[in-house]
Amino acid sequence: MKASDSPSSFRLAYAPGVTPAKWVRIWKERRPDIPLELLQVPAAEAPELLRRGDADAGLVRLPVDRTLFSAIPLYTETTVVVVPKDHAVTAVEEVSAGELADEVVFHPLDDTLGWETPPGRPAIERPATTADAIELVAAGVGVLLVPQSLARLHHRRDLTYRPVTDAPQSQVALAWPEEATTDLVEDFIGIVRGRTVNSTRGRRPDEPKPAEAKARTKGKAGATKGAKGSQGGRSGGTRSAQGAKGGKGGKGAKAAGGARSGARRGASGRR
């Protein structure tokens, strides 16, 4: 889609566990003329969805191919271990990966942590999805390490979790095809970066650009200053004229005073 097109909506993909609600709310406030469509896709499928042009941008889990996509890292998630509520791990506030050495640790095919060597003992078979792994944890077969948002997404009453201090962490980013950086993508970038509505991006469609608004303000200020200068010139001219009159009056009074003094001296001489 070209930037000059008039799209009917803005399509935002997001990986499971990512919560775009705050940014969606701001979008609706700033761009009520453009509906925002949310598309939840598995983390591994999000880049292909963007590459095909089936979404304008996505809240994805890194890494992505930076030769194809532009990406703005947003935040890094805490990694937690999901365990049954009666598990020994629940007695502590946090654990290290080494403390899970004797546990069966599930490594689902849709894992988002990018382990080089997962801790613990491997399961006989890798679960297909995180949801499947959660079910196995609930059955007491093993434990699972995931970003905290996924632990919350798959919350169950019989499970809990604890932070793992030295595990890899998942980083969430806003990504989009570099060749498809439209005005709407720029608007959404402004929102996730916290730009105000009056900044270069993220402004309302009917608002002038900041440079234009500044030029208008300077023009008004210049006109006001010019008007004040003109008034000051007229006032100064009036004062100069009054001073000139006063100067003439002073010279006349001095001459009159001199004439009167001369007359008095002449009278005294005659007496």
mmCIF file of C-alpha atoms in Angstrom:
data_model
loop_
_atom_site.group_PDB
_atom_site.id
_atom_site.type_symbol
_atom_site.label_atom_id
_atom_site.label_comp_id
_atom_site.label_asym_id
_atom_site.label_seq_id
_atom_site.Cartn_x
_atom_site.Cartn_y
_atom_site.Cartn_z
ATOM 1 C CA MET A 1 0.000 0.000 0.000
ATOM 2 C CA LYS A 2 1.357 3.401 -0.918
ATOM 3 C CA ALA A 3 1.368 6.324 1.462
ATOM 4 C CA SER A 4 -0.839 8.268 -0.958
ATOM 5 C CA ASP A 5 -3.626 5.673 -0.812
ATOM 6 C CA SER A 6 -6.685 6.204 1.385
ATOM 7 C CA PRO A 7 -6.849 3.010 3.482
ATOM 8 C CA SER A 8 -10.108 1.961 5.089
ATOM 9 C CA SER A 9 -8.366 0.668 8.232
ATOM 10 C CA PHE A 10 -5.041 0.127 9.979
ATOM 11 C CA ARG A 11 -4.220 -3.565 10.540
ATOM 12 C CA LEU A 12 -2.122 -4.364 13.597
ATOM 13 C CA ALA A 13 -0.870 -7.897 14.196
ATOM 14 C CA TYR A 14 0.225 -8.951 17.678
ATOM 15 C CA ALA A 15 1.794 -12.034 19.220
ATOM 16 C CA PRO A 16 0.067 -13.946 22.039
ATOM 17 C CA GLY A 17 0.778 -12.386 25.422
ATOM 18 C CA VAL A 18 1.320 -8.899 24.005
ATOM 19 C CA THR A 19 -1.354 -6.436 25.153
ATOM 20 C CA PRO A 20 -1.877 -3.548 22.703
ATOM 21 C CA ALA A 21 -4.924 -2.111 24.525
ATOM 22 C CA LYS A 22 -3.259 1.155 25.660
ATOM 23 C CA TRP A 23 -1.999 2.015 22.179
ATOM 24 C CA VAL A 24 -5.299 1.017 20.571
ATOM 25 C CA ARG A 25 -7.144 3.410 22.901
ATOM 26 C CA ILE A 26 -4.854 6.308 21.967
ATOM 27 C CA TRP A 27 -5.243 5.467 18.265
ATOM 28 C CA LYS A 28 -9.033 5.661 18.560
ATOM 29 C CA GLU A 29 -8.744 9.068 20.219
ATOM 30 C CA ARG A 30 -6.381 10.482 17.580
ATOM 31 C CA ARG A 31 -7.557 8.720 14.431
ATOM 32 C CA PRO A 32 -11.293 8.075 14.817
ATOM 33 C CA ASP A 33 -11.536 8.280 11.020
ATOM 34 C CA ILE A 34 -9.386 5.131 10.569
ATOM 35 C CA PRO A 35 -10.574 1.927 12.316
ATOM 36 C CA LEU A 36 -7.818 -0.212 13.831
ATOM 37 C CA GLU A 37 -8.081 -3.966 13.176
ATOM 38 C CA LEU A 38 -6.335 -6.326 15.602
ATOM 39 C CA LEU A 39 -4.945 -9.618 14.303
ATOM 40 C CA GLN A 40 -3.585 -12.100 16.857
ATOM 41 C CA VAL A 41 -1.114 -14.511 15.264
ATOM 42 C CA PRO A 42 1.417 -17.021 16.640
ATOM 43 C CA ALA A 43 4.737 -15.316 17.330
ATOM 44 C CA ALA A 44 6.553 -17.349 14.665
ATOM 45 C CA GLU A 45 3.990 -16.461 11.982
ATOM 46 C CA ALA A 46 3.876 -12.707 12.532
ATOM 47 C CA PRO A 47 6.877 -11.840 10.279
ATOM 48 C CA GLU A 48 5.431 -13.758 7.329
ATOM 49 C CA LEU A 49 2.065 -12.055 7.824
ATOM 50 C CA LEU A 50 3.778 -8.668 7.630
ATOM 51 C CA ARG A 51 5.891 -9.676 4.642
ATOM 52 C CA ARG A 52 2.758 -10.665 2.694
ATOM 53 C CA GLY A 53 1.181 -7.299 3.452
ATOM 54 C CA ASP A 54 -1.698 -8.857 5.426
ATOM 55 C CA ALA A 55 -0.973 -6.434 8.276
ATOM 56 C CA ASP A 56 0.426 -2.906 8.278
ATOM 57 C CA ALA A 57 2.525 -3.357 11.418
ATOM 58 C CA GLY A 58 2.923 -5.847 14.217
ATOM 59 C CA LEU A 59 3.774 -6.113 17.902
ATOM 60 C CA VAL A 60 6.152 -9.034 17.574
ATOM 61 C CA ARG A 61 8.788 -10.916 19.509
ATOM 62 C CA LEU A 62 12.368 -10.328 18.408
ATOM 63 C CA PRO A 63 14.401 -11.270 16.498
ATOM 64 C CA VAL A 64 13.065 -10.382 13.045
ATOM 65 C CA ASP A 65 14.910 -10.107 9.739
ATOM 66 C CA ARG A 66 16.261 -6.541 9.829
ATOM 67 C CA THR A 67 16.981 -6.603 6.103
ATOM 68 C CA LEU A 68 13.227 -6.750 5.495
ATOM 69 C CA PHE A 69 11.705 -5.118 8.556
ATOM 70 C CA SER A 70 12.155 -1.963 10.553
ATOM 71 C CA ALA A 71 11.723 -2.579 14.278
ATOM 72 C CA ILE A 72 11.466 -0.466 17.411
ATOM 73 C CA PRO A 73 12.152 -2.436 20.635
ATOM 74 C CA LEU A 74 9.484 -1.623 23.213
ATOM 75 C CA TYR A 75 10.164 -3.688 26.338
ATOM 76 C CA THR A 76 11.795 -6.872 27.652
ATOM 77 C CA GLU A 77 9.758 -9.411 29.599
ATOM 78 C CA THR A 78 10.630 -11.290 32.755
ATOM 79 C CA THR A 79 10.990 -15.044 32.235
ATOM 80 C CA VAL A 80 9.129 -17.232 34.716
ATOM 81 C CA VAL A 81 8.803 -20.941 35.456
ATOM 82 C CA VAL A 82 5.224 -22.246 35.533
ATOM 83 C CA VAL A 83 4.656 -24.940 38.172
ATOM 84 C CA PRO A 84 1.762 -26.585 40.063
ATOM 85 C CA LYS A 85 0.739 -24.643 43.183
ATOM 86 C CA ASP A 86 2.061 -27.407 45.460
ATOM 87 C CA HIS A 87 5.504 -27.492 43.809
ATOM 88 C CA ALA A 88 8.624 -26.912 45.942
ATOM 89 C CA VAL A 89 9.532 -23.850 43.833
ATOM 90 C CA THR A 90 6.597 -21.940 45.345
ATOM 91 C CA ALA A 91 8.484 -21.729 48.660
ATOM 92 C CA VAL A 92 10.890 -19.133 47.209
ATOM 93 C CA GLU A 93 10.503 -15.743 45.534
ATOM 94 C CA GLU A 94 12.677 -16.583 42.506
ATOM 95 C CA VAL A 95 14.880 -19.380 41.174
ATOM 96 C CA SER A 96 17.860 -19.836 38.860
ATOM 97 C CA ALA A 97 17.904 -22.110 35.839
ATOM 98 C CA GLY A 98 20.431 -24.350 37.607
ATOM 99 C CA GLU A 99 17.925 -25.037 40.395
ATOM 100 C CA LEU A 100 15.661 -26.693 37.822
ATOM 101 C CA ALA A 101 18.310 -29.256 36.814
ATOM 102 C CA ASP A 102 16.313 -32.198 38.159
ATOM 103 C CA GLU A 103 13.014 -31.070 36.631
ATOM 104 C CA VAL A 104 11.517 -32.134 33.306
ATOM 105 C CA VAL A 105 11.435 -28.799 31.483
ATOM 106 C CA PHE A 106 9.139 -28.577 28.467
ATOM 107 C CA HIS A 107 10.459 -26.887 25.347
ATOM 108 C CA PRO A 108 7.429 -26.348 23.063
ATOM 109 C CA LEU A 109 7.842 -25.924 19.319
ATOM 110 C CA ASP A 110 6.524 -22.357 19.564
ATOM 111 C CA ASP A 111 9.082 -21.436 22.257
ATOM 112 C CA THR A 112 9.859 -17.695 22.272
ATOM 113 C CA LEU A 113 12.979 -17.677 24.468
ATOM 114 C CA GLY A 114 15.531 -18.966 21.954
ATOM 115 C CA TRP A 115 17.337 -21.363 24.275
ATOM 116 C CA GLU A 116 20.717 -22.646 23.135
ATOM 117 C CA THR A 117 20.464 -25.411 25.724
ATOM 118 C CA PRO A 118 17.250 -25.503 27.785
ATOM 119 C CA PRO A 119 17.766 -26.250 31.494
ATOM 120 C CA GLY A 120 16.571 -29.369 33.262
ATOM 121 C CA ARG A 121 15.815 -32.726 31.725
ATOM 122 C CA PRO A 122 14.149 -32.772 28.284
ATOM 123 C CA ALA A 123 10.733 -34.330 27.838
ATOM 124 C CA ILE A 124 10.397 -37.428 25.659
ATOM 125 C CA GLU A 125 8.577 -35.335 23.079
ATOM 126 C CA ARG A 126 8.382 -31.587 22.550
ATOM 127 C CA PRO A 127 4.837 -30.191 22.958
ATOM 128 C CA ALA A 128 3.487 -28.549 19.800
ATOM 129 C CA THR A 129 2.385 -25.355 21.546
ATOM 130 C CA THR A 130 2.751 -23.453 24.787
ATOM 131 C CA ALA A 131 -0.897 -24.236 25.537
ATOM 132 C CA ASP A 132 -0.157 -27.961 25.248
ATOM 133 C CA ALA A 133 2.832 -27.585 27.565
ATOM 134 C CA ILE A 134 0.663 -25.796 30.132
ATOM 135 C CA GLU A 135 -1.688 -28.787 30.176
ATOM 136 C CA LEU A 136 1.250 -31.110 30.857
ATOM 137 C CA VAL A 137 2.440 -28.890 33.705
ATOM 138 C CA ALA A 138 -1.040 -29.037 35.213
ATOM 139 C CA ALA A 139 -0.853 -32.830 34.998
ATOM 140 C CA GLY A 140 2.315 -32.746 37.129
ATOM 141 C CA VAL A 141 4.584 -34.088 34.378
ATOM 142 C CA GLY A 142 7.082 -31.214 34.301
ATOM 143 C CA VAL A 143 7.572 -27.423 34.356
ATOM 144 C CA LEU A 144 7.642 -24.720 31.683
ATOM 145 C CA LEU A 145 9.701 -21.529 31.236
ATOM 146 C CA VAL A 146 7.933 -18.717 29.357
ATOM 147 C CA PRO A 147 7.678 -14.899 29.254
ATOM 148 C CA GLN A 148 5.517 -13.707 32.139
ATOM 149 C CA SER A 149 2.799 -12.453 29.796
ATOM 150 C CA LEU A 150 2.300 -15.981 28.439
ATOM 151 C CA ALA A 151 2.056 -17.372 31.955
ATOM 152 C CA ARG A 152 -0.712 -14.839 32.602
ATOM 153 C CA LEU A 153 -2.376 -15.585 29.280
ATOM 154 C CA HIS A 154 -2.568 -19.302 30.123
ATOM 155 C CA HIS A 155 -3.476 -18.757 33.765
ATOM 156 C CA ARG A 156 -5.035 -21.650 35.657
ATOM 157 C CA ARG A 157 -6.127 -21.835 39.278
ATOM 158 C CA ASP A 158 -3.985 -24.895 39.916
ATOM 159 C CA LEU A 159 -0.790 -23.298 38.540
ATOM 160 C CA THR A 160 1.492 -20.449 39.574
ATOM 161 C CA TYR A 161 4.890 -19.111 38.524
ATOM 162 C CA ARG A 162 8.146 -17.673 39.819
ATOM 163 C CA PRO A 163 10.777 -15.456 38.093
ATOM 164 C CA VAL A 164 13.908 -17.177 36.764
ATOM 165 C CA THR A 165 16.885 -14.904 37.336
ATOM 166 C CA ASP A 166 19.305 -16.109 34.637
ATOM 167 C CA ALA A 167 17.062 -17.281 31.798
ATOM 168 C CA PRO A 168 16.919 -15.731 28.324
ATOM 169 C CA GLN A 169 14.284 -13.010 28.002
ATOM 170 C CA SER A 170 11.812 -12.208 25.255
ATOM 171 C CA GLN A 171 11.864 -8.723 23.770
ATOM 172 C CA VAL A 172 8.726 -7.198 22.231
ATOM 173 C CA ALA A 173 9.015 -4.736 19.356
ATOM 174 C CA LEU A 174 6.905 -2.822 16.869
ATOM 175 C CA ALA A 175 7.869 -4.059 13.394
ATOM 176 C CA TRP A 176 6.751 -3.323 9.853
ATOM 177 C CA PRO A 177 8.063 -3.903 6.312
ATOM 178 C CA GLU A 178 10.665 -1.208 5.686
ATOM 179 C CA GLU A 179 9.370 -0.580 2.153
ATOM 180 C CA ALA A 180 5.842 -0.025 3.457
ATOM 181 C CA THR A 181 6.372 2.841 5.893
ATOM 182 C CA THR A 182 3.054 4.608 5.363
ATOM 183 C CA ASP A 183 1.709 7.709 7.097
ATOM 184 C CA LEU A 184 -0.490 5.460 9.261
ATOM 185 C CA VAL A 185 2.531 3.424 10.322
ATOM 186 C CA GLU A 186 4.273 6.684 11.242
ATOM 187 C CA ASP A 187 1.216 7.716 13.250
ATOM 188 C CA PHE A 188 1.310 4.437 15.197
ATOM 189 C CA ILE A 189 5.060 4.809 15.758
ATOM 190 C CA GLY A 190 4.337 8.202 17.305
ATOM 191 C CA ILE A 191 1.802 6.611 19.644
ATOM 192 C CA VAL A 192 4.055 3.805 20.917
ATOM 193 C CA ARG A 193 6.901 6.293 21.376
ATOM 194 C CA GLY A 194 4.711 8.565 23.451
ATOM 195 C CA ARG A 195 4.676 11.533 21.097
ATOM 196 C CA THR A 196 2.023 14.140 21.756
ATOM 197 C CA VAL A 197 -0.754 14.921 19.314
ATOM 198 C CA ASN A 198 1.021 18.186 18.380
ATOM 199 C CA SER A 199 4.331 16.556 17.446
ATOM 200 C CA THR A 200 5.479 16.016 13.843
ATOM 201 C CA ARG A 201 3.749 12.628 13.811
ATOM 202 C CA GLY A 202 0.634 11.676 15.697
ATOM 203 C CA ARG A 203 -1.247 14.904 14.980
ATOM 204 C CA ARG A 204 -4.885 15.099 14.027
ATOM 205 C CA PRO A 205 -5.527 15.178 10.262
ATOM 206 C CA ASP A 206 -7.044 18.672 10.429
ATOM 207 C CA GLU A 207 -4.120 20.191 12.362
ATOM 208 C CA PRO A 208 -1.297 22.095 10.641
ATOM 209 C CA LYS A 209 2.234 20.769 10.843
ATOM 210 C CA PRO A 210 4.262 22.253 13.735
ATOM 211 C CA ALA A 211 6.459 24.239 11.320
ATOM 212 C CA GLU A 212 3.397 25.766 9.710
ATOM 213 C CA ALA A 213 1.863 26.603 13.071
ATOM 214 C CA LYS A 214 5.137 28.175 14.236
ATOM 215 C CA ALA A 215 5.363 30.276 11.082
ATOM 216 C CA ARG A 216 1.818 31.499 11.591
ATOM 217 C CA THR A 217 2.558 32.407 15.207
ATOM 218 C CA LYS A 218 5.728 34.268 14.240
ATOM 219 C CA GLY A 219 3.819 36.111 11.519
ATOM 220 C CA LYS A 220 1.198 37.248 14.006
ATOM 221 C CA ALA A 221 3.878 38.267 16.505
ATOM 222 C CA GLY A 222 5.706 40.253 13.803
ATOM 223 C CA ALA A 223 2.548 42.049 12.774
ATOM 224 C CA THR A 224 1.782 42.935 16.396
ATOM 225 C CA LYS A 225 5.326 44.161 16.958
ATOM 226 C CA GLY A 226 5.162 46.254 13.791
ATOM 227 C CA ALA A 227 1.904 47.830 14.908
ATOM 228 C CA LYS A 228 3.372 48.680 18.316
ATOM 229 C CA GLY A 229 6.447 50.172 16.643
ATOM 230 C CA SER A 230 4.263 52.323 14.436
ATOM 231 C CA GLN A 231 2.316 53.554 17.449
ATOM 232 C CA GLY A 232 5.564 54.252 19.272
ATOM 233 C CA GLY A 233 6.813 56.273 16.285
ATOM 234 C CA ARG A 234 3.710 58.426 16.268
ATOM 235 C CA SER A 235 3.970 58.954 20.022
ATOM 236 C CA GLY A 236 7.611 59.879 19.759
ATOM 237 C CA GLY A 237 6.817 62.346 16.979
ATOM 238 C CA THR A 238 4.210 64.035 19.146
ATOM 239 C CA ARG A 239 6.645 64.354 22.018
ATOM 240 C CA SER A 240 9.300 65.841 19.676
ATOM 241 C CA ALA A 241 6.861 68.398 18.359
ATOM 242 C CA GLN A 242 5.863 69.369 21.881
ATOM 243 C CA GLY A 243 9.531 69.687 22.827
ATOM 244 C CA ALA A 244 10.185 71.940 19.841
ATOM 245 C CA LYS A 245 7.326 74.213 20.829
ATOM 246 C CA GLY A 246 8.591 74.262 24.368
ATOM 247 C CA GLY A 247 12.052 75.199 23.089
ATOM 248 C CA LYS A 248 10.708 78.177 21.101
ATOM 249 C CA GLY A 249 8.687 79.339 24.069
ATOM 250 C CA GLY A 250 11.780 79.258 26.277
ATOM 251 C CA LYS A 251 13.773 81.466 23.905
ATOM 252 C CA GLY A 252 10.932 84.030 23.694
ATOM 253 C CA ALA A 253 10.609 84.251 27.470
ATOM 254 C CA LYS A 254 14.351 84.799 27.829
ATOM 255 C CA ALA A 255 14.303 87.658 25.288
ATOM 256 C CA ALA A 256 11.345 89.309 26.998
ATOM 257 C CA GLY A 257 13.065 89.083 30.375
ATOM 258 C CA GLY A 258 16.204 90.719 28.926
ATOM 259 C CA ALA A 259 14.175 93.624 27.494
ATOM 260 C CA ARG A 260 12.487 94.312 30.838
ATOM 261 C CA SER A 261 15.854 94.338 32.682
ATOM 262 C CA GLY A 262 17.279 96.811 30.135
ATOM 263 C CA ALA A 263 14.308 99.113 30.590
ATOM 264 C CA ARG A 264 14.775 99.179 34.369
ATOM 265 C CA ARG A 265 18.478 100.013 34.055
ATOM 266 C CA GLY A 266 17.659 102.864 31.661
ATOM 267 C CA ALA A 267 15.170 104.372 34.089
ATOM 268 C CA SER A 268 17.664 104.289 36.941
ATOM 269 C CA GLY A 269 20.227 106.120 34.847
ATOM 270 C CA ARG A 270 17.827 108.971 34.118
ATOM 271 C CA ARG A 271 17.163 109.457 37.824
#
